PDB file of C-alpha atoms and ligand atoms in Angstrom:
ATOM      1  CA  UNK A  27      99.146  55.612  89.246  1.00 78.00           C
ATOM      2  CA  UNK A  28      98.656  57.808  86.358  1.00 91.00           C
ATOM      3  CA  UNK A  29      99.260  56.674  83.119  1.00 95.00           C
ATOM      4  CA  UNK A  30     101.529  57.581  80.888  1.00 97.00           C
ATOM      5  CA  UNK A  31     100.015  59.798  77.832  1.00 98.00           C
ATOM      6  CA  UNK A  32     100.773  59.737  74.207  1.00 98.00           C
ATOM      7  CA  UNK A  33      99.523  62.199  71.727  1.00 98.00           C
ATOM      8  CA  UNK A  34      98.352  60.855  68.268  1.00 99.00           C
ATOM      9  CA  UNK A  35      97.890  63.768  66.109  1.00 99.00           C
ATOM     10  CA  UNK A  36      96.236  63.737  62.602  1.00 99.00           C
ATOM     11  CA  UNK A  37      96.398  66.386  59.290  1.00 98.00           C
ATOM     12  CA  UNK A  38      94.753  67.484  56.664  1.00 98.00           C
ATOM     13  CA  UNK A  39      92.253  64.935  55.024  1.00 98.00           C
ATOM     14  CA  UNK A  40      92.621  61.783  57.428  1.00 98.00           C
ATOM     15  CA  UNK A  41      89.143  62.686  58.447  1.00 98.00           C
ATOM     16  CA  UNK A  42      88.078  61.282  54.861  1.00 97.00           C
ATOM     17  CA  UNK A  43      89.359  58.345  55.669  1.00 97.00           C
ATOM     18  CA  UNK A  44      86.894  55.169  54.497  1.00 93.00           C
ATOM     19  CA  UNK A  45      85.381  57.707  52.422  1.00 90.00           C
ATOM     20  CA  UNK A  46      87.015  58.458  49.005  1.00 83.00           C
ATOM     21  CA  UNK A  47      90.356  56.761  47.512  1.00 85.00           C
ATOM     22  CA  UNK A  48      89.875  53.541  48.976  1.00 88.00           C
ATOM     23  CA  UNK A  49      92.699  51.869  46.818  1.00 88.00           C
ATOM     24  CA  UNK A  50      94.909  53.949  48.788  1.00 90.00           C
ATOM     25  CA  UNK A  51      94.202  54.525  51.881  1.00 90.00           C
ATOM     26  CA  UNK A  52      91.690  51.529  52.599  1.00 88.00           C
ATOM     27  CA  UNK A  53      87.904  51.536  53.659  1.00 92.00           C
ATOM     28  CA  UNK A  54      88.390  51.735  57.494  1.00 94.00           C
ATOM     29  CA  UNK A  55      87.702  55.306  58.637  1.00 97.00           C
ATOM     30  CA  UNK A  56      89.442  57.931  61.140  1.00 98.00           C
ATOM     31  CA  UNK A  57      86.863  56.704  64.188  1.00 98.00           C
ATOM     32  CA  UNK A  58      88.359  52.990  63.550  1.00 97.00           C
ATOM     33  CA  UNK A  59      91.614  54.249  63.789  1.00 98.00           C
ATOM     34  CA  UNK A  60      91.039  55.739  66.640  1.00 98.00           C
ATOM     35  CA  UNK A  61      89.325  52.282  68.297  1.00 98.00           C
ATOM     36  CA  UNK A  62      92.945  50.346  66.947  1.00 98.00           C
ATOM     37  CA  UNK A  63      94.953  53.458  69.464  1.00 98.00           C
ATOM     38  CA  UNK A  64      92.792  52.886  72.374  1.00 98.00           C
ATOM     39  CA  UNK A  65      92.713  49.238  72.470  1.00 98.00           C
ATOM     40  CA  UNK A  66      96.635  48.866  71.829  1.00 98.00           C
ATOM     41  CA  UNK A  67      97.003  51.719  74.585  1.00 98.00           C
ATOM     42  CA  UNK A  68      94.952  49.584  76.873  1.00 98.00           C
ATOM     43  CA  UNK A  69      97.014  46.718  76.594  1.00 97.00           C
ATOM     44  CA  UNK A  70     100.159  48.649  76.947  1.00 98.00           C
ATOM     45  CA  UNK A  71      99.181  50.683  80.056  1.00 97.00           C
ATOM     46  CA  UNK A  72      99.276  54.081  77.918  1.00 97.00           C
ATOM     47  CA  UNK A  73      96.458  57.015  77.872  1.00 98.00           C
ATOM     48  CA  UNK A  74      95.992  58.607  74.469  1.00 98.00           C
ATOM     49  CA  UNK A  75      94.380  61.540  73.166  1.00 98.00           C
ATOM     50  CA  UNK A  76      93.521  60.965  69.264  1.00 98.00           C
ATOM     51  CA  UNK A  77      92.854  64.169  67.762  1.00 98.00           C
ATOM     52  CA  UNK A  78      92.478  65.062  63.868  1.00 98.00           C
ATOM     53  CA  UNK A  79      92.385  68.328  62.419  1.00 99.00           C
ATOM     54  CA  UNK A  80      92.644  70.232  58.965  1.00 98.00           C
ATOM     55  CA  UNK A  81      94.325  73.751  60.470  1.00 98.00           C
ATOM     56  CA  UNK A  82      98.067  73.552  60.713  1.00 98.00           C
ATOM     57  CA  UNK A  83      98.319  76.403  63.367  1.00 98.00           C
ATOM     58  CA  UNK A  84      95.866  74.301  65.028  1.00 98.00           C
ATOM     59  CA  UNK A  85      98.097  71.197  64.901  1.00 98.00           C
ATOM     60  CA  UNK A  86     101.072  73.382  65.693  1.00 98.00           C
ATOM     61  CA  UNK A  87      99.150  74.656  69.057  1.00 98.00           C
ATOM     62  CA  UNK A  88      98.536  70.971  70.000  1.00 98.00           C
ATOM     63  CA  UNK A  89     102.231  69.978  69.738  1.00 98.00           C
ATOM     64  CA  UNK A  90     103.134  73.096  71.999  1.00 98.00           C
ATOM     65  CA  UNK A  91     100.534  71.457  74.339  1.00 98.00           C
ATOM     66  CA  UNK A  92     102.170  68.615  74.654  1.00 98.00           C
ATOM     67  CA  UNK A  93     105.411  69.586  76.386  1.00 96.00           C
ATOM     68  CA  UNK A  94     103.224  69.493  79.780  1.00 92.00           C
ATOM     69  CA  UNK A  95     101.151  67.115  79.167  1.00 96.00           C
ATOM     70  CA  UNK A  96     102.412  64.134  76.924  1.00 98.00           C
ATOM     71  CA  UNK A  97     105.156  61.633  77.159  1.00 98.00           C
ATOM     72  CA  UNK A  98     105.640  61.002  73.652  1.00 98.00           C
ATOM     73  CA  UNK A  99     104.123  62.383  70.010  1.00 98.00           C
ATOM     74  CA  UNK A 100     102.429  60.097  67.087  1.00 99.00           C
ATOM     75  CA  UNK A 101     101.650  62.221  63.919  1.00 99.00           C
ATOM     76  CA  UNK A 102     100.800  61.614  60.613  1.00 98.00           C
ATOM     77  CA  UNK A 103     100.761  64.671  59.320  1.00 98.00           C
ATOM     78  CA  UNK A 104      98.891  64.417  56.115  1.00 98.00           C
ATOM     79  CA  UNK A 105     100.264  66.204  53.469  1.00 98.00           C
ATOM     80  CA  UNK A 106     101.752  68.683  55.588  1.00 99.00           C
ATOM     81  CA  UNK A 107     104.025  66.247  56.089  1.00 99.00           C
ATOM     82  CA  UNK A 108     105.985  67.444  53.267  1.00 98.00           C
ATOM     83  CA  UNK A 109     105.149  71.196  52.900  1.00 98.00           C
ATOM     84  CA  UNK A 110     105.538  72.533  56.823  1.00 98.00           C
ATOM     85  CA  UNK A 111     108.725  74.001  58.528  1.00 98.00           C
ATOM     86  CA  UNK A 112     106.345  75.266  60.858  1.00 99.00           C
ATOM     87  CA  UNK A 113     105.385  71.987  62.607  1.00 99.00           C
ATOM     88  CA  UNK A 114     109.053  70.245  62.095  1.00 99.00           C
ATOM     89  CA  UNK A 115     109.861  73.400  64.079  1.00 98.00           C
ATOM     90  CA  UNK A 116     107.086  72.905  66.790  1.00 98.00           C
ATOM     91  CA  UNK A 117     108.185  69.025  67.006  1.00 98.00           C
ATOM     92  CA  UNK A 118     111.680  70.114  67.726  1.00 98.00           C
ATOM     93  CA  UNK A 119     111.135  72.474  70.381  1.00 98.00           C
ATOM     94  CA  UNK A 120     108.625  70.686  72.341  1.00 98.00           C
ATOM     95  CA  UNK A 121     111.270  67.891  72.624  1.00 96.00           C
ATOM     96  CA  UNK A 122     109.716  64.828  73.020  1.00 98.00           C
ATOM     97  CA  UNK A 123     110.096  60.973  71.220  1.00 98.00           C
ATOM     98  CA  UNK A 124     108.088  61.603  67.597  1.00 98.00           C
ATOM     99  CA  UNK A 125     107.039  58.585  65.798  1.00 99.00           C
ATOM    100  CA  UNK A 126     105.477  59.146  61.971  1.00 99.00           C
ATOM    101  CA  UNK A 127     103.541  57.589  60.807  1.00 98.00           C
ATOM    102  CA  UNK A 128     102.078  57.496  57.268  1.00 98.00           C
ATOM    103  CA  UNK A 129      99.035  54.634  56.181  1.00 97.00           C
ATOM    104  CA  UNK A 130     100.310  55.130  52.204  1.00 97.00           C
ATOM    105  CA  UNK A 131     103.934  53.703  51.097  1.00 98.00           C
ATOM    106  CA  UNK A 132     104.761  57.832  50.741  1.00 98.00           C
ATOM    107  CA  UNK A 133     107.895  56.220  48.503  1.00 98.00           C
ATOM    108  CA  UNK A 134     105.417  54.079  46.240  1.00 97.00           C
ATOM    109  CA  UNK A 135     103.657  57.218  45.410  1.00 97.00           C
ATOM    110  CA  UNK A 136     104.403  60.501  44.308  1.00 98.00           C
ATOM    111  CA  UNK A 137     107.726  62.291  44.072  1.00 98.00           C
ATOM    112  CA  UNK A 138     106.531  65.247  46.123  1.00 98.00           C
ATOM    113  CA  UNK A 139     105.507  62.881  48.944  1.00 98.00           C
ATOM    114  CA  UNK A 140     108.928  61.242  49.098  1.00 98.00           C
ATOM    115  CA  UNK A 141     110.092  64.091  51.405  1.00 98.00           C
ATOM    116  CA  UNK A 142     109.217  64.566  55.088  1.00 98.00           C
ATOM    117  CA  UNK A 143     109.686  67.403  56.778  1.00 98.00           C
ATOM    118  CA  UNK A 144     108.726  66.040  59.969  1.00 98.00           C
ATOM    119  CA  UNK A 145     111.111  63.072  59.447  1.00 98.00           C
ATOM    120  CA  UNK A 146     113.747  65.424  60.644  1.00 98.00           C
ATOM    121  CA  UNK A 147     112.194  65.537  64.147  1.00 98.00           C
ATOM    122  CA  UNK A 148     110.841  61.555  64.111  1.00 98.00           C
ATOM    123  CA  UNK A 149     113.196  58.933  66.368  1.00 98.00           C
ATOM    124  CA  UNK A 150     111.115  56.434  63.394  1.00 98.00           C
ATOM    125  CA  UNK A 151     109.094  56.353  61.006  1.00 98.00           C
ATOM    126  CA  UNK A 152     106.392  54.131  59.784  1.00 98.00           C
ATOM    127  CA  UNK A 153     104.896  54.065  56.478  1.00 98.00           C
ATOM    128  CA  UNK A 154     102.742  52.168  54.239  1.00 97.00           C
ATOM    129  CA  UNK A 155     101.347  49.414  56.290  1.00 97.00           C
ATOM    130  CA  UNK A 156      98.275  50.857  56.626  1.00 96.00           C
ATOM    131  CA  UNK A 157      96.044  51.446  59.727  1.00 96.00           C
ATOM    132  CA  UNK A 158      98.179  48.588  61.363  1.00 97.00           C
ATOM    133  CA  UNK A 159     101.115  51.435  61.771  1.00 98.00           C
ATOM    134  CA  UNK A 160      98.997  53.265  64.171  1.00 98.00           C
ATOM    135  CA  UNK A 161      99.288  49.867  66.263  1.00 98.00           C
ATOM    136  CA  UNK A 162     103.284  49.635  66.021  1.00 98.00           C
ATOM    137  CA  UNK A 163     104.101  52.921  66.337  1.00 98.00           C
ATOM    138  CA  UNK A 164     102.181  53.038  69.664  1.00 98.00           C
ATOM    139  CA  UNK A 165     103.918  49.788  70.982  1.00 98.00           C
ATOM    140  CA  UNK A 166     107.301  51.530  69.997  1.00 98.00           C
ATOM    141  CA  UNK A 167     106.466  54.688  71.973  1.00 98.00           C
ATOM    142  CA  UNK A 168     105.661  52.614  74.735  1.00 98.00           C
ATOM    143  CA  UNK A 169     108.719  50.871  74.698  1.00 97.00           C
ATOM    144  CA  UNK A 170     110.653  54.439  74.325  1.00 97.00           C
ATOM    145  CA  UNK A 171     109.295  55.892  77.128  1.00 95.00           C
ATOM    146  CA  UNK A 172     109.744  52.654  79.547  1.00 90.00           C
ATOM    147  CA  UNK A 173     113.704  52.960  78.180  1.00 90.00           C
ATOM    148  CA  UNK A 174     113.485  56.331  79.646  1.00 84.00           C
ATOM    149  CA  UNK A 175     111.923  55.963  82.806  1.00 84.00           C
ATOM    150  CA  UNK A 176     115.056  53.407  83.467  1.00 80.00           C
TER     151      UNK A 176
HETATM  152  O1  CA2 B  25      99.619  57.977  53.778  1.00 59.73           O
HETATM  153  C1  CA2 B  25      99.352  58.840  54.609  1.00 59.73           C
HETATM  154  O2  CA2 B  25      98.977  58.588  55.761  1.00 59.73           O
HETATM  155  C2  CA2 B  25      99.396  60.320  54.202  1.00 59.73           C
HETATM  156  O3  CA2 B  25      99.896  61.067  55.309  1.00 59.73           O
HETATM  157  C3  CA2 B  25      97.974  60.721  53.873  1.00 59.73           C
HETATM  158  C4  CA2 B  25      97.841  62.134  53.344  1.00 59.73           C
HETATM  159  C5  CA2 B  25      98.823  62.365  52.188  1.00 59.73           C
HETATM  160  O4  CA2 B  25      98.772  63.719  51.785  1.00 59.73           O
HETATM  161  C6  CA2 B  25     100.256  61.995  52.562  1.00 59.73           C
HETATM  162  O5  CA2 B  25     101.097  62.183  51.440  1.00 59.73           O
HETATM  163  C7  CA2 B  25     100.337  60.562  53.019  1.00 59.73           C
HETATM  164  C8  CA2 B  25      96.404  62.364  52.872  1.00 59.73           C
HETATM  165  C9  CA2 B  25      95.406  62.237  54.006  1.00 59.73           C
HETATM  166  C10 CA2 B  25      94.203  61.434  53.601  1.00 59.73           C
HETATM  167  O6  CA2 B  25      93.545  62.029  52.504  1.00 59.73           O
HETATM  168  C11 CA2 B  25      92.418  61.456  52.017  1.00 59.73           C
HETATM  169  C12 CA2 B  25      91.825  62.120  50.958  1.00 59.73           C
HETATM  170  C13 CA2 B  25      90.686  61.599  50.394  1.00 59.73           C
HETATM  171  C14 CA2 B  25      90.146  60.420  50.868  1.00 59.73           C
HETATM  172  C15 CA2 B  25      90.725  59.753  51.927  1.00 59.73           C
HETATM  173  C16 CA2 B  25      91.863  60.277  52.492  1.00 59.73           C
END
């Protein structure tokens, strides 16, 4: 039986991850991220595709790719987050259980970061419990899309 796929999309800058502003966002980089998603997917009986990029058309054409091909949406969105209609608009219309997530307390920091666009499209939201968010906003989509399937 096929597996169920979730899409775990990343913005602007998460590829520096582990590289600069470690008092922030932590050492561990994008690739362990990514090893955290696939071994929580394994255990819940999910397939993921992690992507990262720093183009938000690009992100925007991924979203639109997931109406045939994913179950469910995880996105941190970097700091388009709080600047783009464009991809609230693309997370709307593909219609599909969002989760945000967000390694950084986005409330601790920043005014301009206290405001989510894509919040408007997210069932939840996770933020500032660092890589360990990727983890429990997987096991909540999972849970999502088995309360769907019944
Ligand atoms: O806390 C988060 O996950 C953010 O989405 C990270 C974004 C930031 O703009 C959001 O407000 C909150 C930044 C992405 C990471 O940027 C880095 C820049 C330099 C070094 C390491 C990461």
């Amino acid at each position: 039986m096929e597996l169920p796929l979730i899409s775990v999309l990343n913005g602007p800058n998460l590829n520096m991850l582990g590289l600069r502003q470690p008092k922030i966002y932590g050492r561990a980089t994008l690739d362990d991220v990514e090893q955290i998603c696939i071994q929580n997917a394994e255990q819940l009986d999910i397939a993921i595709d992690f992507r990262q990029t720093n183009d938000e058309g690009e992100l925007i054409s991924w979203i639109q790719e997931c109406r045939d091909k994913a179950k469910g949406i995880i996105i941190n969105g970097g700091a388009y987050s709080h600047t783009s209609i464009a991809i609230l608009d693309a997370l709307l219309a593909v219609e599909l259980p969002v989760i945000e997530v967000h390694i950084s307390n986005i409330y601790r920091r920043e005014t301009f970061r206290h405001h989510s666009y894509i919040s408007h499209a997210a069932t939840g939201v996770i933020c500032g419990l660092g890589l360990q968010g990727y983890a429990l906003a997987l096991n909540a989509m999972a849970n999502l899309i088995e309360e769907d399937n019944q």
